[in-house]
Coordinates of C-alpha atoms in Angstrom, one line a residue:
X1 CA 14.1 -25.3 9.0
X2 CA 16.2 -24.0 6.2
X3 CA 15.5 -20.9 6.7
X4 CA 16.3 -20.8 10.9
X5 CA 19.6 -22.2 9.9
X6 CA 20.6 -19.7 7.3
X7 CA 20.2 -16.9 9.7
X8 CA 22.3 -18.9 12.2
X9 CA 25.6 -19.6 9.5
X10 CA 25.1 -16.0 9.0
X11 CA 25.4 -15.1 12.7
X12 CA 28.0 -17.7 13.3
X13 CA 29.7 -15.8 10.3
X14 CA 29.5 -12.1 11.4
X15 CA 30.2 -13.1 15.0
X16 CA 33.9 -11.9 15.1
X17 CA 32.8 -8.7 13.9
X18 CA 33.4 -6.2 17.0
X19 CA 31.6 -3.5 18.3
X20 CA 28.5 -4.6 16.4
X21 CA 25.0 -4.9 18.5
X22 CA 23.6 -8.4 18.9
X23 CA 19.8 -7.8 18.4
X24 CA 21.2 -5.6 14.7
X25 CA 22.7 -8.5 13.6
X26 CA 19.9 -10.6 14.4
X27 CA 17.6 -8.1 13.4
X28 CA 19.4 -7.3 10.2
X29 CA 20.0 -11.7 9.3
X30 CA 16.6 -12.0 9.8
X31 CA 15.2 -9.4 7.1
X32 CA 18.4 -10.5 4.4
X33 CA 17.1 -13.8 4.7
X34 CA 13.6 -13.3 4.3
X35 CA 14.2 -10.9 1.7
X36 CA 16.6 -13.6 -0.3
X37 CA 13.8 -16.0 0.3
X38 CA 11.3 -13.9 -1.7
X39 CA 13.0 -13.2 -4.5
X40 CA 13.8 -16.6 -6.2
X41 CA 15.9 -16.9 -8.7
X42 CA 12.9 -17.4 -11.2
X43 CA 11.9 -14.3 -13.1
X44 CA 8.6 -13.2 -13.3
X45 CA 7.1 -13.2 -17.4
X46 CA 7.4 -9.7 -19.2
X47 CA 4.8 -9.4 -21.8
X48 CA 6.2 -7.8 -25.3
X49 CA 4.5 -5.1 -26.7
X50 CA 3.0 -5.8 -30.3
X51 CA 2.0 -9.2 -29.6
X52 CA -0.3 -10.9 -28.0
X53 CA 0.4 -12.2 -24.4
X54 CA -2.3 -14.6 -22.4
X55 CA -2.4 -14.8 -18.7
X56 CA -4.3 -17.3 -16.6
X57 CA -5.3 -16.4 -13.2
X58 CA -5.9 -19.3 -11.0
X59 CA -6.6 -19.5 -7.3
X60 CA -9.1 -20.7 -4.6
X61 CA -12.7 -18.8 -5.0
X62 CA -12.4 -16.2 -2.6
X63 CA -9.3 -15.4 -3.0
X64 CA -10.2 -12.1 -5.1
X65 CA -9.4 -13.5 -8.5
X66 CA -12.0 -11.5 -10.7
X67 CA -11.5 -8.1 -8.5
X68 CA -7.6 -8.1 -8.7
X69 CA -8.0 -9.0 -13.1
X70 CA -9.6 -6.3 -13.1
X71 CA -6.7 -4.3 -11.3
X72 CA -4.1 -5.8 -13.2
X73 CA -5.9 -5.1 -16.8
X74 CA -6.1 -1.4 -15.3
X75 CA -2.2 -1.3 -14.3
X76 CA -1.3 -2.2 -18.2
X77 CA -4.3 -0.3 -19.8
X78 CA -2.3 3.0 -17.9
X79 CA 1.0 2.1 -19.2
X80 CA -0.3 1.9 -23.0
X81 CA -1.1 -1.9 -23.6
X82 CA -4.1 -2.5 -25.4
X83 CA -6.2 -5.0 -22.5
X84 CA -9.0 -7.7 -22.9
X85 CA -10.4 -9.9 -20.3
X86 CA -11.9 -13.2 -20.7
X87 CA -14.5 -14.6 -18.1
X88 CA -14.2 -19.0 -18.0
X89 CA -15.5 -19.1 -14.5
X90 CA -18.7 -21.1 -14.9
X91 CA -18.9 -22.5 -11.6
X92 CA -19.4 -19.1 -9.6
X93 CA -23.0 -17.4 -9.7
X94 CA -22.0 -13.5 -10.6
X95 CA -18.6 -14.1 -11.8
X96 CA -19.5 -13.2 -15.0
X97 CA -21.3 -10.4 -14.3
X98 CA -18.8 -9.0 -11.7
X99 CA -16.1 -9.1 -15.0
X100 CA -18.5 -7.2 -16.9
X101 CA -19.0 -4.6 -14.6
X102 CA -15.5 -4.3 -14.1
X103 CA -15.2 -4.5 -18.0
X104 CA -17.4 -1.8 -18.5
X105 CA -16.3 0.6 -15.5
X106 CA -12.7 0.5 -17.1
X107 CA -13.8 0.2 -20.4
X108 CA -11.8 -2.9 -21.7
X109 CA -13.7 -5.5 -23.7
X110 CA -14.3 -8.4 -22.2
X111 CA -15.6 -11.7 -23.4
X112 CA -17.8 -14.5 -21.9
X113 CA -20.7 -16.5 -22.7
X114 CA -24.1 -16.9 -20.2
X115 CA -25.2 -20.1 -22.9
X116 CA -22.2 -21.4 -23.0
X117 CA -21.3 -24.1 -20.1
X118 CA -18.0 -25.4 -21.0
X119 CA -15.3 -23.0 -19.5
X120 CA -12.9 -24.3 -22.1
X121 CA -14.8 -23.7 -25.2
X122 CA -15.3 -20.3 -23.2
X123 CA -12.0 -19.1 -22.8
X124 CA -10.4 -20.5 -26.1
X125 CA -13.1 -18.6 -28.5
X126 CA -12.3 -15.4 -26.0
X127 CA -8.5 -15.8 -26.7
X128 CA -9.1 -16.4 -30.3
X129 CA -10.9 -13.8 -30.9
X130 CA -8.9 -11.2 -29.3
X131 CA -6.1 -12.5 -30.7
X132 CA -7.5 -11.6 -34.2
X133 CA -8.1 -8.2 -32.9
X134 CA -4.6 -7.7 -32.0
X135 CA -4.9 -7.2 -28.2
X136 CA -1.7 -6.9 -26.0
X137 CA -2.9 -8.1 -22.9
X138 CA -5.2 -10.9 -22.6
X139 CA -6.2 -12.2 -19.8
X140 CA -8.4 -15.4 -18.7
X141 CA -10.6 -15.8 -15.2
X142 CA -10.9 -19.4 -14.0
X143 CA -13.1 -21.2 -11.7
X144 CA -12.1 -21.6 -7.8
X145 CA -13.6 -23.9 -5.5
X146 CA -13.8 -23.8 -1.9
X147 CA -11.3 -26.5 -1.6
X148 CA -8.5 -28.1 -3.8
X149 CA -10.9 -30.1 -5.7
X150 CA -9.6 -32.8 -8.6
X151 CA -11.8 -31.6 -11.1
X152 CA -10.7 -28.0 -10.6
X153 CA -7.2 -28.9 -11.5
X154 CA -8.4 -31.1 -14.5
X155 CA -10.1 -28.1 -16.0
X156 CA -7.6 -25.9 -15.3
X157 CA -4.7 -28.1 -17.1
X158 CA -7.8 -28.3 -20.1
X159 CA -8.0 -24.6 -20.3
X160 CA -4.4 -24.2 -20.0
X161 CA -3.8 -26.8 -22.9
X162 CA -6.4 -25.1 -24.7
X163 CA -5.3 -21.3 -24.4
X164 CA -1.1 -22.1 -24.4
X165 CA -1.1 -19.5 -22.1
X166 CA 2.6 -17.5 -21.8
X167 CA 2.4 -16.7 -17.7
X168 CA 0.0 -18.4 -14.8
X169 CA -0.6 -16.3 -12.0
X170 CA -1.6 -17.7 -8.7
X171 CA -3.9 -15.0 -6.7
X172 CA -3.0 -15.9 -2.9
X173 CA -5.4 -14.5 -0.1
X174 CA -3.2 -12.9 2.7
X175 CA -5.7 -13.8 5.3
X176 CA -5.5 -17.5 4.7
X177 CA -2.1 -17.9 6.6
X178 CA 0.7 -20.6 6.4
X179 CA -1.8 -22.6 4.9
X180 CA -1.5 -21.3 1.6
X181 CA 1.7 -22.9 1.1
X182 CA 0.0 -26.5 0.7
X183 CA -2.0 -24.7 -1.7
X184 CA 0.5 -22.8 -4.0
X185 CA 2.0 -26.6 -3.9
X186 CA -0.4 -28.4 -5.5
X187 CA -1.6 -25.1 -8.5
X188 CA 2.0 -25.4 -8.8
X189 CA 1.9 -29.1 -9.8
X190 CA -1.0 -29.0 -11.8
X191 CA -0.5 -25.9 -14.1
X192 CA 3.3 -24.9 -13.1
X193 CA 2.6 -20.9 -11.5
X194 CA 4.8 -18.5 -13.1
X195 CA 4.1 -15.8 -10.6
X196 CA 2.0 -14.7 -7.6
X197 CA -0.3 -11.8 -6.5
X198 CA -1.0 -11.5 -2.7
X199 CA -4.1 -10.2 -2.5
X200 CA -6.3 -8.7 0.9
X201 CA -2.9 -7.0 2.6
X202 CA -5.4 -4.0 3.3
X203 CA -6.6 -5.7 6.9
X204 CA -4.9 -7.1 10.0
X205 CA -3.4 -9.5 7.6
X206 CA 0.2 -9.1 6.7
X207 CA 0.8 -12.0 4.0
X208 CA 3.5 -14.3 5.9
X209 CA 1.8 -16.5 4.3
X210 CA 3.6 -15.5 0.7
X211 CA 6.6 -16.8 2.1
X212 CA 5.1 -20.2 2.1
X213 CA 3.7 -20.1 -1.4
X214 CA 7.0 -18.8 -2.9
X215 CA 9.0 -21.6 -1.1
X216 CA 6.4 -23.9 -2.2
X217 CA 6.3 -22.6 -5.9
X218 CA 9.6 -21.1 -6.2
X219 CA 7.2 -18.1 -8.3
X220 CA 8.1 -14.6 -7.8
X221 CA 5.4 -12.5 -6.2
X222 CA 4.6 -9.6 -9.2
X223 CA 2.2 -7.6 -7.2
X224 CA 0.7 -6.5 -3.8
X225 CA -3.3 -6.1 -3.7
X226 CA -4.9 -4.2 -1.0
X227 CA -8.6 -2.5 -1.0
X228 CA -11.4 -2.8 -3.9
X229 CA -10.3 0.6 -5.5
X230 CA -8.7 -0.3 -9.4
X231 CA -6.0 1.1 -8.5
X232 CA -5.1 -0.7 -4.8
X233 CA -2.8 -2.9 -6.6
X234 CA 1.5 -2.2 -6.0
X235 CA 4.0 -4.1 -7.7
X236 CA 6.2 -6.1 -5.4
X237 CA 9.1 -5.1 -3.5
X238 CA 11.1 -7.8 -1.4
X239 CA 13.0 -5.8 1.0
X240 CA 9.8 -3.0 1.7
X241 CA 7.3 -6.2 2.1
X242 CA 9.6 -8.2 4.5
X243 CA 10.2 -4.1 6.5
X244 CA 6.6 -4.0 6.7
X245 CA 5.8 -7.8 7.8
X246 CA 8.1 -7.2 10.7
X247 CA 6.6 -4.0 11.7
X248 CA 9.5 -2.1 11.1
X249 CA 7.5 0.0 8.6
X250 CA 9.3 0.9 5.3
X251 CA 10.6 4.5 4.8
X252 CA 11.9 3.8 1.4
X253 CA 8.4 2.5 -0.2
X254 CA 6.5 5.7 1.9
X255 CA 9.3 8.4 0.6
X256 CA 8.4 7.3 -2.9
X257 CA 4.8 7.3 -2.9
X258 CA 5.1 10.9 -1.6
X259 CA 7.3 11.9 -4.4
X260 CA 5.0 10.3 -7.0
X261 CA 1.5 11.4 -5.6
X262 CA 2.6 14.8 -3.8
X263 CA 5.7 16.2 -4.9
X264 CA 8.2 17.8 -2.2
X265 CA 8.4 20.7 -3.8
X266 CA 6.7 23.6 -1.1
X267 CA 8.8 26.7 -0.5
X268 CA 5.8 28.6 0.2
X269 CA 5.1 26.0 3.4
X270 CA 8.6 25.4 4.5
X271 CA 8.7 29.5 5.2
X272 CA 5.7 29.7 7.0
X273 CA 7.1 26.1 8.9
X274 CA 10.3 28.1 9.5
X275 CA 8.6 30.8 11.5
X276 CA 6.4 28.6 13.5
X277 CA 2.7 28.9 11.7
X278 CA 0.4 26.2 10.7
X279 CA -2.7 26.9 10.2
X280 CA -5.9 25.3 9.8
X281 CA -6.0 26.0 5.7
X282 CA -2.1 24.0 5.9
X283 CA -3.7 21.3 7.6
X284 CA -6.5 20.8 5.2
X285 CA -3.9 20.4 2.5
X286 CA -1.8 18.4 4.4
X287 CA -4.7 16.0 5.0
X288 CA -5.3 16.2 1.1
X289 CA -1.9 15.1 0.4
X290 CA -2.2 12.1 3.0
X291 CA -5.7 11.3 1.2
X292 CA -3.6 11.1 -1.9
X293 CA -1.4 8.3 -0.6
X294 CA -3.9 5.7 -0.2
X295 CA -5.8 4.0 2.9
X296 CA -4.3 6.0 6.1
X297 CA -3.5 2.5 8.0
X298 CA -1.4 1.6 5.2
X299 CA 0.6 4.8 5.2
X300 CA 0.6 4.3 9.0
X301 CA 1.9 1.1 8.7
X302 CA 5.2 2.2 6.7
X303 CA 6.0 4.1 9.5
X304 CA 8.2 2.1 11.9
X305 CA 6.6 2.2 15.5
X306 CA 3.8 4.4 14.1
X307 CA 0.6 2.8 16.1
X308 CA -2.9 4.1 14.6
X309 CA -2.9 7.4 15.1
X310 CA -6.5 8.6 13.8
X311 CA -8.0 5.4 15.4
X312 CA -6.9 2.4 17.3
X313 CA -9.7 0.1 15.4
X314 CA -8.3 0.4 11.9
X315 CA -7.5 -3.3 11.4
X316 CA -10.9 -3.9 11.9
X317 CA -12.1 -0.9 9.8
X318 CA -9.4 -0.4 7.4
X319 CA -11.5 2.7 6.4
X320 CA -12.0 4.3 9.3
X321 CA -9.4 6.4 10.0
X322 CA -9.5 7.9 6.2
X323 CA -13.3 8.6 7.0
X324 CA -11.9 10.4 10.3
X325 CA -9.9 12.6 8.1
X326 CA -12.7 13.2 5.6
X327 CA -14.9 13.9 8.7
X328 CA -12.1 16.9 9.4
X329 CA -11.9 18.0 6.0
X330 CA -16.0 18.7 5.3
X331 CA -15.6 20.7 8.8
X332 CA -12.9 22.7 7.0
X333 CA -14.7 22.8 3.8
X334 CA -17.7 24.9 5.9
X335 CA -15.0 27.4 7.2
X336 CA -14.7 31.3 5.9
X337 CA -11.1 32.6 4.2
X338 CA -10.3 34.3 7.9
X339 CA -11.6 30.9 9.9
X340 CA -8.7 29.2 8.0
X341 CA -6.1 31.2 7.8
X342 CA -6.1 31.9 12.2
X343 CA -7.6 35.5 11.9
X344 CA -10.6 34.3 14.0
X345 CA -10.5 32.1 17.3
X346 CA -12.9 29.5 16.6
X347 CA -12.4 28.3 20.5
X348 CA -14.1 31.9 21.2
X349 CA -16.7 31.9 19.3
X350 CA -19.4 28.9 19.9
X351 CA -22.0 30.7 16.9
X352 CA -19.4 30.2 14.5
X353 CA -18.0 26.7 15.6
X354 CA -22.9 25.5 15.7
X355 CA -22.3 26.8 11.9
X356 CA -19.7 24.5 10.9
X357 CA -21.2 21.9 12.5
X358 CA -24.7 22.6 10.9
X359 CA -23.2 22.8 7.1
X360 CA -20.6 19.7 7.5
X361 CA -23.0 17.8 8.9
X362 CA -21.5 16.5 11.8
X363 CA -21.7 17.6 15.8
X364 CA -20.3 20.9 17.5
X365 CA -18.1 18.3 19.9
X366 CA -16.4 16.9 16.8
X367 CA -15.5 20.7 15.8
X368 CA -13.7 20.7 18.8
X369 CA -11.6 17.3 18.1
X370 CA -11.3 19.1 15.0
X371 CA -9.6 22.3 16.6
X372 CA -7.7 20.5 19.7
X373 CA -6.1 18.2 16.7
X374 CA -4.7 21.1 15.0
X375 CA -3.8 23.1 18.1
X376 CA -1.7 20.3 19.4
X377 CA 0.0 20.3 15.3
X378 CA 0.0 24.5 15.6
X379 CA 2.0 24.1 18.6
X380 CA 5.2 21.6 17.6
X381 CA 5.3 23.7 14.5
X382 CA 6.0 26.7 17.1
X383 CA 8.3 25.2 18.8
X384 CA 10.0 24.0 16.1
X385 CA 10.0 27.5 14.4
X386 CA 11.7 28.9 17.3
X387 CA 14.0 26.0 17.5
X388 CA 15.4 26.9 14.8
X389 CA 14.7 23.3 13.5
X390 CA 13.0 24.4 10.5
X391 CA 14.9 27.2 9.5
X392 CA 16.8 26.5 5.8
X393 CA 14.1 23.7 5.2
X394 CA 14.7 19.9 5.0
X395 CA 18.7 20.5 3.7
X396 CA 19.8 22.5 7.1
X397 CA 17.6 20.3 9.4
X398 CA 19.2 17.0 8.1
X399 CA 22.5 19.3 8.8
X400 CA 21.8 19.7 12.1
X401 CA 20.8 16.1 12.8
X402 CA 24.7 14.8 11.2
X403 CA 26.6 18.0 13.3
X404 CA 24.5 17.2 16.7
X405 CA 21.9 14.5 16.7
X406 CA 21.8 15.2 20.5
X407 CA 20.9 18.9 20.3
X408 CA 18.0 17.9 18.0
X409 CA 16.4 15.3 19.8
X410 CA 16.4 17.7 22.6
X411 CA 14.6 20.0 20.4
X412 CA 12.0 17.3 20.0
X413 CA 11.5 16.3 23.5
X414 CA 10.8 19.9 24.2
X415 CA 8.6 21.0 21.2
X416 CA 6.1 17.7 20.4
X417 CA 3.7 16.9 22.9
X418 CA 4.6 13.6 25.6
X419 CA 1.6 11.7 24.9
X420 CA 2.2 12.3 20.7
X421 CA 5.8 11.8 21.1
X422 CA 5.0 8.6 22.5
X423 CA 2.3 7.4 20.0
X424 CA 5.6 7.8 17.6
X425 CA 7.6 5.4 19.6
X426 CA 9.4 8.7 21.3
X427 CA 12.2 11.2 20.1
X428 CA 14.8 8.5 19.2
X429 CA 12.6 6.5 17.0
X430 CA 11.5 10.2 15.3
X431 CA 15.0 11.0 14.7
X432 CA 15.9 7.3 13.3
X433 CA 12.7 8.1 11.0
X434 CA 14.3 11.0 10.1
X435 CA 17.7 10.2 9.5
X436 CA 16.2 7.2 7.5
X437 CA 14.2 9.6 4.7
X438 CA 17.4 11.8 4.9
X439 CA 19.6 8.8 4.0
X440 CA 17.1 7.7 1.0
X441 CA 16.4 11.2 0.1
X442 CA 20.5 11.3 -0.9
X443 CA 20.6 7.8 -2.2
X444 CA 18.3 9.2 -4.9
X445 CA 20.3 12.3 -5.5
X446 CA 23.4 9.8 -6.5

């Protein structure tokens, strides 16, 4: 409704502009729109250091409530806040003992009662007393049903009245669809949400619907959940989320995490990149650095036109292709110095290639993935070397690609294999990827 007819006033509007492409401006109205959409004008709570700030999580049970307090005690307990967690779920078998674990795995104190039935007696002596101990962070698990049930929202408002909590967050699950809107309406109108968490973004789901809940609510989403891990938990980004819910990937968000968890600093690689070798001891470390950015499907998926490369069945199995890559590195792990660095060919010599089999554990045909995979990486990075393309690093490449985009792309065509250069969504979608880190790599330099 509203939302169809902003992006046609803003069509309408930029209509007279000449020599623009149609499907860009549609394309472009579409993401400014959604983007505006998700970030409301409210503004999410920001807890003050030195006192003590209660936060009520509330959702449907299911939605990962207990498993994404756990993650966002963890988040704060990293930036120096001083964390609690309160357990008033009474209605779900384990829930207390879930916390616990959680509790103790993170070690933050937690507080709940297995005598105690009443969940608001239950979380107002856990906020009272960690209010007396001068905690930072406190925050309070509720009870979820199945279904919007009246007595849910009665003891929620109880609690609520009981605790004076200063933020309520709604936990949303991803795969529920455009149905959570209905939800996120009626939370809303029983204990007013002051923000949102999507949680369960590491499957095939891709969260549209958080665009219902925050039209519903009007609450700014606060964070992004995805895996089990404590620290699968981003903090929300309008313009990336609504890139990556189109599947047009997002290059800014992926740069980022690079520069956080890897660093771009590697003259020693760039040279041996500039003359065309890549051997099997860089692509273990390149594998460790992907490792380092999370689950490979998500990394895959901020890749624009990137399709599954290690595994066309990660949506089902989120996990697979990282176990693919592990898979690789124990291989390389049962390697010798001269196996690594190319002063042996594996390919020639069957004894050697039975013995890394034997010590990784896995079978002599998955060796061979193994060693195709990197000849077919070995072999762009020749070409490339040769090319010239490398030469001078990253600064004379993105040279190159302003002076003669053309000359490049050719370059491409003729150094990466067809069927690889296809899986990428072919030379011009490679060169848009890389014009696109280029362009945010000198944004940051300003």
């Amino acid at each position: 409704g509203e939302l169809r007819k902003n992006i046609k006033t803003r069509l309408n509007l930029e209509e007279e502009a000449a020599g623009t492409n149609r499907r860009k401006r549609i394309q472009r109205a579409v993401v400014e729109e959604l983007t505006r959409l998700l970030e409301p004008e409210a503004i999410p709570y920001e807890p003050k250091k030195n006192e003590s700030n209660v936060i009520m999580f509330v959702g449907l049970q299911g939605a990962g409530k207990t498993t994404t307090i756990a993650k966002v005690a963890h988040y704060y307990k990293r930036k120096g806040w001083k964390c609690a967690m309160v357990c008033a779920d009474t209605f779900r078998a384990g829930a207390l003992d879930q916390l616990r674990q959680n509790a103790l795995k993170l070690r933050i104190p937690f507080y709940g009662n297995f005598a105690e039935a009443d969940p608001i007696k239950i979380a107002y002596d856990g906020v009272t007393q960690f209010k007396k101990e001068k905690y930072e962070i406190i925050i309070v698990d509720t009870s979820g049903r199945h279904r919007q049930e009246s007595a849910l929202f009665d003891e929620m408002q109880e609690i609520r009245a009981a605790i004076q909590p200063q933020s309520v967050i709604f936990v949303l699950d991803a795969t529920q669809g455009q149905s959570v809107g209905d939800q996120a309406a009626a939370f809303h109108e029983a204990v007013e949400i002051g923000s949102v968490i999507v949680t369960k973004l590491d499957g095939h789901a891709r969260g549209g619907g958080a665009l219902s809940a925050v039209a519903a609510t009007g609450a700014p989403i606060i964070f992004l959940g995805s895996g089990e891990h404590f620290d699968d938990l981003e903090q929300f980004n309008a313009s990336s989320f609504v890139s990556r819910l189109l599947g047009m990937g997002d290059m800014r968000g992926l740069v980022a995490q690079i520069k956080d968890t890897v660093g771009t600093d590697k003259p020693e690689l760039a040279e041996k990149l500039s003359k065309g070798i890549f051997t099997l001891r860089d692509m273990y470390e390149q594998f460790e650095n992907v490792m380092k950015l999370g689950p490979l499907n998500k990394v895959m998926s901020m890749i624009p036109g990137m399709p599954q490369m290690f595994g066309d069945n990660s949506d089902q199995d989120p996990s697979g292709s990282s176990n693919r890559l592990k898979k690789f590195m124990y291989m390389m792990d049962s390697m010798t110095d001269d196996e690594l660095d190319g002063k042996i060919d594996l390919e020639k010599a069957p004894s050697r290639l039975y013995r890394i089999a034997r010590g990784s554990g896995t079978h002599p045909f998955e060796v061979q993935m193994l060693l195709k995979c990197h000849k077919q990486f070995e072999r762009v990075v020749n070409k490339m070397g040769k090319s010239g393309l490398m030469k001078g690093g990253e600064a004379q490449m993105a040279k190159q690609m302003q002076r003669n985009p053309n000359n490049v792309m050719q370059q491409l065509n003729k150094a990466m294999d067809p069927r690889m250069l296809q899986q990428m969504g072919g030379a011009q979608n490679l060169m848009n990827m890389m014009k696109e880190m280029n362009k945010i790599e000198m944004d940051g330099l300003k």
